[in-house]
Each structure stands twice: as structure tokens, then as C-alpha cells.
CSV table of C-alpha atoms in Angstrom, one decimal:
chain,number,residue,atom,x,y,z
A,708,UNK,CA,44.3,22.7,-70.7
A,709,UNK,CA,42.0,22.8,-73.4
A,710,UNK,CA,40.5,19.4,-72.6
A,711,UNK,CA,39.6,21.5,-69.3
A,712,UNK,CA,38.0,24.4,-70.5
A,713,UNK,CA,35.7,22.2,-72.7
A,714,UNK,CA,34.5,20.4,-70.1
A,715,UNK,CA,33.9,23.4,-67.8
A,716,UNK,CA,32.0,25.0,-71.0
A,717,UNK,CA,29.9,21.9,-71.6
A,718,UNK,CA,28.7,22.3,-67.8
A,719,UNK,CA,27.8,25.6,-67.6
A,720,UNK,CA,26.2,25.0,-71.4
A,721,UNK,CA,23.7,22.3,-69.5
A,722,UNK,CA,23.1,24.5,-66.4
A,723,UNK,CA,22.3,27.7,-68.7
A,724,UNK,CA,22.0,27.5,-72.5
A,725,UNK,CA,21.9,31.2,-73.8
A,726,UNK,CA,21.5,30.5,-77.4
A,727,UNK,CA,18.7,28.0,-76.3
A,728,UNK,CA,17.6,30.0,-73.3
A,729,UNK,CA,17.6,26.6,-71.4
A,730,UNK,CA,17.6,26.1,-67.3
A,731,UNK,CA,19.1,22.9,-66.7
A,732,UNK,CA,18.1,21.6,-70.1
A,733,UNK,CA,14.6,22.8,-70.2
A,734,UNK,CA,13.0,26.0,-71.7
A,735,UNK,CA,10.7,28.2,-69.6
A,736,UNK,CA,7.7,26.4,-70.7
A,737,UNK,CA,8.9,23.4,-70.5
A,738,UNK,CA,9.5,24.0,-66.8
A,739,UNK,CA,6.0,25.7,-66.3
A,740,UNK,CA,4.2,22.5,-67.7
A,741,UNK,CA,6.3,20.0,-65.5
A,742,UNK,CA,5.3,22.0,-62.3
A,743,UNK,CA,1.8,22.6,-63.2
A,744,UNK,CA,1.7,18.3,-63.9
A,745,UNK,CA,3.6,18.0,-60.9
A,746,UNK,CA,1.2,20.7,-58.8
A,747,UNK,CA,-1.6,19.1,-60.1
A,748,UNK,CA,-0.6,15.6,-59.4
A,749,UNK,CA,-0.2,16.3,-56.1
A,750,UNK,CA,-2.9,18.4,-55.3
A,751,UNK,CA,-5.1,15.5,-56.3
A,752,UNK,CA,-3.1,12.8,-54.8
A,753,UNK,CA,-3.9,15.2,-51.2
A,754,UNK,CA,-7.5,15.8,-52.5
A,755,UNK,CA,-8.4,12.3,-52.2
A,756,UNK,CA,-5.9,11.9,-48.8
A,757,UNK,CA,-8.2,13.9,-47.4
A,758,UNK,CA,-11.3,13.7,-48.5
A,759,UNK,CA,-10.6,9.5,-47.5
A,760,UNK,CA,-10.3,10.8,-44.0
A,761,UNK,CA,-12.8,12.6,-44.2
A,762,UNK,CA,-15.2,10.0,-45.1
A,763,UNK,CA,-13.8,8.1,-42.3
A,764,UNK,CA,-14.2,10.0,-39.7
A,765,UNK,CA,-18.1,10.5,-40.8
A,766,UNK,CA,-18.2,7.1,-39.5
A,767,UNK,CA,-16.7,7.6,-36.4
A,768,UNK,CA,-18.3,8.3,-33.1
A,769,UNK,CA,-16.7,10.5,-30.7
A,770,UNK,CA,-19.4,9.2,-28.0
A,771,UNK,CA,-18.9,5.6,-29.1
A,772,UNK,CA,-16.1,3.1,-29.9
A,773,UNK,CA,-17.3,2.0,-34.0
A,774,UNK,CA,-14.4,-1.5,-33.3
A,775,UNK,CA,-15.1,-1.6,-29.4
A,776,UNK,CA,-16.1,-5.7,-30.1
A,777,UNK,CA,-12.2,-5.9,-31.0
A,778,UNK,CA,-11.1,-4.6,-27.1
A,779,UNK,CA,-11.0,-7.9,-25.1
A,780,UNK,CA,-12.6,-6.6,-21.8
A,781,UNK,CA,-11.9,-6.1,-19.2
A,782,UNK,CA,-8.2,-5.5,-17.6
A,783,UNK,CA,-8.1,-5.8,-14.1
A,784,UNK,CA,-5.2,-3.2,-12.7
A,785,UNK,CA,-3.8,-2.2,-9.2
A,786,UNK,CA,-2.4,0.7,-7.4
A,787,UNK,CA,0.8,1.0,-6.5
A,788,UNK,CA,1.6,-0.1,-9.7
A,789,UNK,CA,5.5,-0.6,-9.8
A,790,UNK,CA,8.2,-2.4,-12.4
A,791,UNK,CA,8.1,-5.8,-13.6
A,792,UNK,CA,4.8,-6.0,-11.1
A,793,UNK,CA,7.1,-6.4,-7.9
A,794,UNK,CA,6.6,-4.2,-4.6
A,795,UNK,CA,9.8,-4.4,-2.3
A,796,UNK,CA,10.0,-2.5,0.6
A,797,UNK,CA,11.3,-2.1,4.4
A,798,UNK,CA,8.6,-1.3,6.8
A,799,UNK,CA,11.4,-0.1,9.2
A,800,UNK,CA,12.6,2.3,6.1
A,801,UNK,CA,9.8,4.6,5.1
A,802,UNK,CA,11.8,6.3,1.7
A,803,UNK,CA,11.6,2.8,0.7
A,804,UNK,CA,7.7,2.3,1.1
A,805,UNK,CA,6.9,6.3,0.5
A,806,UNK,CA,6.4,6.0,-3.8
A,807,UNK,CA,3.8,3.6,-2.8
A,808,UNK,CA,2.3,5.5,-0.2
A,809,UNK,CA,1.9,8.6,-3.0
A,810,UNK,CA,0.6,6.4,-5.1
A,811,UNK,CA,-2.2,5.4,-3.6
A,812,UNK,CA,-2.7,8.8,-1.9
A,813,UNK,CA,-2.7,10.5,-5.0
A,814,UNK,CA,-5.1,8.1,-6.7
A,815,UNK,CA,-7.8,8.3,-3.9
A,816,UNK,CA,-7.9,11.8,-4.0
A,817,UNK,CA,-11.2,12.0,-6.3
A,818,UNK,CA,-12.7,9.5,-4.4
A,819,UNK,CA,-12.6,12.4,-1.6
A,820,UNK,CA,-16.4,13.2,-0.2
A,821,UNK,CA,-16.0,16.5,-0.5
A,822,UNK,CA,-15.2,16.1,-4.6
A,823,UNK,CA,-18.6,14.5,-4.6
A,824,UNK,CA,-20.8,17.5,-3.4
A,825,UNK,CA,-22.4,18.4,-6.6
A,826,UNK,CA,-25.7,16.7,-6.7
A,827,UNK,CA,-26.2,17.8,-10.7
A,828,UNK,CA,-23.2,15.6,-11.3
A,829,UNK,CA,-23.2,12.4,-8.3
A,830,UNK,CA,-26.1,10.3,-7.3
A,831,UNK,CA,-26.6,8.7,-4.2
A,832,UNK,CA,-26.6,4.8,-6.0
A,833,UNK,CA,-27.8,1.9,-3.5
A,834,UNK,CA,-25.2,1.3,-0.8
A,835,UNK,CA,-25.7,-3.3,-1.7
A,836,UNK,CA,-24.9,-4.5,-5.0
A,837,UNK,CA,-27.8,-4.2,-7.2
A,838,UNK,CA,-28.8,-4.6,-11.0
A,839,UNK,CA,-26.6,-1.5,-13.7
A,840,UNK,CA,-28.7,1.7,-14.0
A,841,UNK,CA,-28.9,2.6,-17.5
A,842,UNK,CA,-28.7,6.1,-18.1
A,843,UNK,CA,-30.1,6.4,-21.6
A,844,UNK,CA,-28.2,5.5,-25.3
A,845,UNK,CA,-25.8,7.4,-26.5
A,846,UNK,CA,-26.7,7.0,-29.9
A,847,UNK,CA,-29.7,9.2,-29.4
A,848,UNK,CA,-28.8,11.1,-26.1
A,849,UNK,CA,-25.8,13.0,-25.9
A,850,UNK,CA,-26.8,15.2,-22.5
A,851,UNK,CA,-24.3,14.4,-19.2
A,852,UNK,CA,-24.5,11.3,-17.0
A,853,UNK,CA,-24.7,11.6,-13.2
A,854,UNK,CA,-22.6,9.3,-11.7
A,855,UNK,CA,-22.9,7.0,-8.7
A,856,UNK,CA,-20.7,8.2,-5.3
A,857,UNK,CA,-18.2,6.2,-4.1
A,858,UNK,CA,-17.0,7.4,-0.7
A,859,UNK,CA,-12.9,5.9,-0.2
A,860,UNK,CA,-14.2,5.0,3.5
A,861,UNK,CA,-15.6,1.8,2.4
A,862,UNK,CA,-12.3,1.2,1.6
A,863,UNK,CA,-11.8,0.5,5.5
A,864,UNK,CA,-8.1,0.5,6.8
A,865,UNK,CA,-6.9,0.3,3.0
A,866,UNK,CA,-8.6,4.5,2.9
A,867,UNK,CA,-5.9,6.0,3.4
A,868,UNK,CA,-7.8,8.2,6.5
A,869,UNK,CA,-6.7,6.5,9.1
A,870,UNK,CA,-3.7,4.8,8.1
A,871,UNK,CA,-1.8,7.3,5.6
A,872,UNK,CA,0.8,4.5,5.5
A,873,UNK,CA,-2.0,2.6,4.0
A,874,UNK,CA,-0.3,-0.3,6.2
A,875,UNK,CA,3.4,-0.6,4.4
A,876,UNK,CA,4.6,1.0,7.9
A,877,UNK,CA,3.0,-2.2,9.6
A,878,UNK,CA,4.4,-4.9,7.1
A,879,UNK,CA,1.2,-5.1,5.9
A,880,UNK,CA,0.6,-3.6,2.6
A,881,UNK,CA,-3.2,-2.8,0.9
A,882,UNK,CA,-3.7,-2.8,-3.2
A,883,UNK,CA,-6.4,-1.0,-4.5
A,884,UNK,CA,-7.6,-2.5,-7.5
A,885,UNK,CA,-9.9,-1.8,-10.6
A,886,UNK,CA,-11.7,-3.1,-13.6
A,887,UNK,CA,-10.6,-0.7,-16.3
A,888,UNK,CA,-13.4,1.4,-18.2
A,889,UNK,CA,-14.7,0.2,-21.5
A,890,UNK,CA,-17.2,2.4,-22.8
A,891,UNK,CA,-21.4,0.7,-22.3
A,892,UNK,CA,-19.9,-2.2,-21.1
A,893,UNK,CA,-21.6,-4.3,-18.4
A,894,UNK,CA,-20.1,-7.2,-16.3
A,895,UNK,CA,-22.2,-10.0,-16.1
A,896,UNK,CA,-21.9,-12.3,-12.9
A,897,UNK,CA,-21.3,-15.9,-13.2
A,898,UNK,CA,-24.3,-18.7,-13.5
A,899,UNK,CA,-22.7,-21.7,-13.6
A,900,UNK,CA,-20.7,-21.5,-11.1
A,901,UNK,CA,-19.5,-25.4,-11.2
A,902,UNK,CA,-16.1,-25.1,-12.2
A,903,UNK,CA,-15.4,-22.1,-9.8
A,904,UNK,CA,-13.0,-23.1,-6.9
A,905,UNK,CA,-15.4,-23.0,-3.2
A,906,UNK,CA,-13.4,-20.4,-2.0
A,907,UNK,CA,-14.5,-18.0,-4.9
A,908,UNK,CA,-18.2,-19.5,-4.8
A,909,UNK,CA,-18.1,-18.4,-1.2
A,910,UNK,CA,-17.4,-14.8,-2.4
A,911,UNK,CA,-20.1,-14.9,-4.7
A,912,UNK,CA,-23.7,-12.4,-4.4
A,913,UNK,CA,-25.9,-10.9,-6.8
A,914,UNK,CA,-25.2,-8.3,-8.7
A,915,UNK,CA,-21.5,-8.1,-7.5
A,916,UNK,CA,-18.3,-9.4,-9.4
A,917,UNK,CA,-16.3,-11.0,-7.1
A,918,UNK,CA,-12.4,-10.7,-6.6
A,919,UNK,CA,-10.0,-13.5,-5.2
A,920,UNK,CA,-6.7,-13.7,-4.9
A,921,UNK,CA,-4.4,-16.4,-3.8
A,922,UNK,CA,-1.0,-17.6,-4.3
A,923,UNK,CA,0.2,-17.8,-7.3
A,924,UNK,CA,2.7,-20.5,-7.0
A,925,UNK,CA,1.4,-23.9,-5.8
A,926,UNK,CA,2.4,-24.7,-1.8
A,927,UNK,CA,3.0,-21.3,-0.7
A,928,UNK,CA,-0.6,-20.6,0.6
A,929,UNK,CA,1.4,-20.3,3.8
A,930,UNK,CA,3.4,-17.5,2.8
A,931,UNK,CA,0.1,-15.3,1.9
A,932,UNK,CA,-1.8,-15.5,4.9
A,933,UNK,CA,-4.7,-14.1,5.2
A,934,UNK,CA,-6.3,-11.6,2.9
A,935,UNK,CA,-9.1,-9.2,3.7
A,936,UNK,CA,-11.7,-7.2,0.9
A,937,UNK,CA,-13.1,-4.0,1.3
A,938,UNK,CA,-15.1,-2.1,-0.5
A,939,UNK,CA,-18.8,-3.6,-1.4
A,940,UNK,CA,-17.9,-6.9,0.3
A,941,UNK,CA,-15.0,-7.7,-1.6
A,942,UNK,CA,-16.0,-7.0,-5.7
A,943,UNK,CA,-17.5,-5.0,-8.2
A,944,UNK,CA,-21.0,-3.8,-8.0
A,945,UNK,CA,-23.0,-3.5,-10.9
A,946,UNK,CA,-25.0,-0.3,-10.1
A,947,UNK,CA,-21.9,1.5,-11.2
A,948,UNK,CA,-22.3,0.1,-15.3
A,949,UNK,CA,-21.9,1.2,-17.8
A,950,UNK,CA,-19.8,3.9,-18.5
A,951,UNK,CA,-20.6,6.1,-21.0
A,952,UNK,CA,-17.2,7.7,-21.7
A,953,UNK,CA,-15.3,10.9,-20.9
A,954,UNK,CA,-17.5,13.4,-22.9
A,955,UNK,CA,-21.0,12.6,-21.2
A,956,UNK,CA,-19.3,10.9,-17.8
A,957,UNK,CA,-16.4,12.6,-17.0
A,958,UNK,CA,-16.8,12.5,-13.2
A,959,UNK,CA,-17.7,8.6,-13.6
A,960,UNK,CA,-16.1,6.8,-10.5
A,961,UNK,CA,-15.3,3.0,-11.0
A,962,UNK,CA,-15.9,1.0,-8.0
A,963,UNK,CA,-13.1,0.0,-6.1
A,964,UNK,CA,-12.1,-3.3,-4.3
A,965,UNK,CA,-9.2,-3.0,-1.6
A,966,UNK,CA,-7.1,-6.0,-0.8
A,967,UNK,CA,-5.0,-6.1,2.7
A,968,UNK,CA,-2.5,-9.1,3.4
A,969,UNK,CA,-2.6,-9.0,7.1
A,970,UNK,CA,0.1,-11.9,7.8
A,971,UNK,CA,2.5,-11.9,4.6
A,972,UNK,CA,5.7,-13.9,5.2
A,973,UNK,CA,8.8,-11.8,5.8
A,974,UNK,CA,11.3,-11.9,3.9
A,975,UNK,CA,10.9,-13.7,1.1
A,976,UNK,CA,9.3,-13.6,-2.3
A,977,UNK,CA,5.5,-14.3,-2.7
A,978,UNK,CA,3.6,-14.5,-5.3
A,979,UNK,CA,-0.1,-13.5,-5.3
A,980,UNK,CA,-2.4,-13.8,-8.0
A,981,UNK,CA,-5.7,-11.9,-8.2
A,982,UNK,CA,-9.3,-13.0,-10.2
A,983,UNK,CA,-11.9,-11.1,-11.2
A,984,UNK,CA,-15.3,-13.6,-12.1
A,985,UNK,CA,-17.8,-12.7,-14.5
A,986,UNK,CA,-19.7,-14.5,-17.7
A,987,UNK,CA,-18.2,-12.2,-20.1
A,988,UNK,CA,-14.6,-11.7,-18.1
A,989,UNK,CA,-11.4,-14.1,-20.0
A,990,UNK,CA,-8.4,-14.5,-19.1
A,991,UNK,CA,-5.1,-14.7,-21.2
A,992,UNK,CA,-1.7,-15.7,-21.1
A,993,UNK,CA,-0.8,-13.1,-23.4
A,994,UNK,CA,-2.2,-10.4,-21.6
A,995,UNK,CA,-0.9,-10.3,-17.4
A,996,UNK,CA,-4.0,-7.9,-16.6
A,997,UNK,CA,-6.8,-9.1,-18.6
A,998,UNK,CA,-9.4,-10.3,-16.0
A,999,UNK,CA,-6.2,-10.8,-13.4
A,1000,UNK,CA,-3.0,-9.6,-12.4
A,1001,UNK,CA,-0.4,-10.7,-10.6
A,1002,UNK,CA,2.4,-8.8,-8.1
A,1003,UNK,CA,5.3,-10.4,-6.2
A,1004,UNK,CA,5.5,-8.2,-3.0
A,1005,UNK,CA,8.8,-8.9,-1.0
A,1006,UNK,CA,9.0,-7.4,2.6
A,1007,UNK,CA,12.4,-6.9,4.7
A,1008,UNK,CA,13.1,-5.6,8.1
């Protein structure tokens, strides 16, 4: 009982000495000096946190990418967009078909004429692929870029305005594709065009990056049939580089390249895969959309 009462007394003793006027076995000042080192400490270990950052960001430009060299450009992207890259659908079962059809609807929307009224903010670019209009540096000019029009009725059949099936009801689906933006950067078209295959060399013109697809999986060009391209005959027109980002180009409008597979095979699995060809466009296997894609699109009745 004794034993007890000692070792109760020896706890309360550390928690608060009386005769030593001690708080957990420190004195007033000695707890005033550890928090002040400890305050201090701190308070310069989040002085130079900050002023690190700080420094940092004075590097940064919020008009320019400072590591942009480190971005492998440029990814080539579609719309519908859908899991694992596979589009299934029943033309005879529109709720199968109609995410797609949204999709594509709701992407188009800004390609709308009427969003392009404003002459202070569109321009009225050359309707055949011609050379990139520069529209100043943005190290030294920081005022707002026009942009080029791009009306979604040189889309043709893949517009949306007079098919709003965009032609899934038909069995006979359009993709809308798209280089993605990279800020100042410019495609450049192919030269040597020797190891290009003569189907893309057919699709080739100045000033224009051309788009191809194909089958993916050798002896099934049967099963693609024929493929049609919209848009400025079938690729990417350089009057609409570069892009100078969101802040001074926030109504930029990338050029568009619709693909329609007129005669897929029913029911089955194919496998398309679509190029885009420039100088300074790679391709990788790590990377499914840089300067390609590729979608498996499986129709039923």
C-alpha cells in the first residue's frame, strides 16, 4: 500500500515539483528558452522554405513553359474518347451509341460560327494550308492574340449539322481528332519523305501535316474499308501555329481533322491505327497518343 502511494507521489512529483516549481521537469525559464529555440528554429527553417520558392518562381513564366524542351510533342487525341480506347456500339440501339454522340456534340460546340463573331478576338486565316502566322514573342509582348476561325462545317458529314448522329446511327462512325497544344510550338512538315509509306506521300501538301490511318493489325485492311478526311484536306494546317497559351490565346482554336469509316466490318473487332507526319513529330511505344493513337471500334446489329 505504501509501495503504491510512493509511486503515485513520484509521478505527480515529475508532473508538478512545488518545492522546485518544476512543469514536467523544467522551470519556467527553462520552458521559455526551449520554445523561443524551438520558435526560432522554425521560423527560419520556414523563412528559407519560402523565400526558396520564392526565388523559384522569379524564374518562372506564367506566359511560357521555363522546361517545355522536356514535353515530347505532340500527342495526337480523339473524340469520343472512351475506356481502354474501344468504341462498341449497336447502330439499331441508340442509348448504346448516344455518350458518343454527346461527346462529340459537346466538344464542337466552340467551333460554332456564331462563337466566332468577334472580330477583336478571330481572324479570317487563309482557307489552303499556308506557312504559321507569328503573332509577336511573348517574352516581350504580353497583349492578346487573335486567333484563326475554324468553322466545324469543314468538318463535312463528321459536323455534326447534318448528321447529329455524327454517323453511329448508320454503322458508320466519325472521330474527330487533334494535335494537343504545346505552347510556341510549330509542326514542321516532312522533307524527306523516302521512308514514308505511298499512301501517306499521297496525302502529303505544303504547309499541312498529314493524318493516316490504317489497320492496325497486319491483313485486316479488309475489315477497315474505306476511310474519308475532312477538314483542310485531311491534316493539320500550319496557319493555325503557334499557340501562345491560355492567358494571351484563350479563344485559340486547334485545327481539326475528321475521320469517317464508311464500310467498317460488322461485327467484329478492328483495329485502326492513326499517324500524324511531321519532322519534329515521334512516336513511342511508351506513350499510345504521342504522334498516334489507336481505337478498336466494334459494331453489332
Amino acid at each position: 500500500m505504501s509501495a503504491n502511494k510512493e509511486a503515485d507521489g513520484g509521478w505527480k512529483t515529475f508532473v508538478w515539483n512545488s518545492e522546485k516549481r518544476e512543469f514536467l521537469g523544467r522551470t519556467g525559464s527553462s520552458w521559455f528558452k526551449i520554445l523561443l529555440f524551438y520558435l526560432i528554429f522554425y521560423g527560419c527553417l520556414a523563412g528559407i522554405f519560402i523565400g526558396t520558392i520564392q526565388a523559384l518562381l522569379l524564374t518562372l513564366s506564367n506566359y511560357t513553359p521555363t522546361y517545355q524542351d522536356r514535353v515530347a510533342p505532340p500527342g495526337l487525341s480523339h473524340t469520343p474518347r472512351s475506356e481502354k480506347s474501344e468504341i462498341a456500339f449497336n447502330m439499331n440501339d441508340p442509348v448504346t451509341y448516344d455518350k458518343y454522340i454527346k461527346s462529340m456534340t459537346s466538344f464542337l460546340e466552340k467551333y460554332d460560327e456564331n462563337v466566332q463573331v468577334d472580330a477583336g478576338k478571330f481572324d479570317d486565316c487563309p482557307d489552303k494550308p499556308s506557312a504559321p502566322i507569328k503573332r509577336g514573342d511573348l517574352e516581350t509582348d504580353k497583349t492578346m492574340r487573335r486567333a484563326c476561325r475554324f468553322s466545324r462545317s469543314l468538318l463535312g458529314v463528321c459536323s455534326g449539322e447534318t448528321d447529329p448522329s455524327f454517323g453511329f446511327k448508320e454503322g458508320k462512325p466519325c472521330l474527330i481528332v487533334k494535335l494537343n497544344r504545346i505552347v510556341n510550338y510549330i509542326p514542321r512538315p516532312i522533307q524527306d519523305n523516302a521512308t514514308l509509306s505511298p499512301a501517306v506521300q499521297a496525302r502529303q501538301k505544303p504547309n499541312l501535316i498529314p493524318l493516316h490511318c490504317t489497320n492496325k493489325r497486319e491483313g485486316e485492311e479488309g475489315l477497315v474499308g474505306d476511310i474519308k478526311y475532312y477538314g483542310f484536306e485531311g491534316g493539320f494546317p500550319l496557319q493555325y501555329y503557334p499557340y501562345y497559351g491560355k492567358l494571351v490565346h484563350p479563344q485559340y482554336l486547334q485545327p481539326l481533322v475528321a475521320i469517317h469509316f464508311t464500310n467498317l466490318t460488322m461485327k467484329t473487332d478492328v483495329r485502326i491505327e492513326c499517324h500524324v507526319y511531321g519532322d519534329n513529330i515521334d512516336t513511342s511505344e511508351k506513350d499510345r497518343y504521342q504522334g498516334r493513337f489507336d481505337v478498336k471500334i466494334t459494331i453489332s446489329l
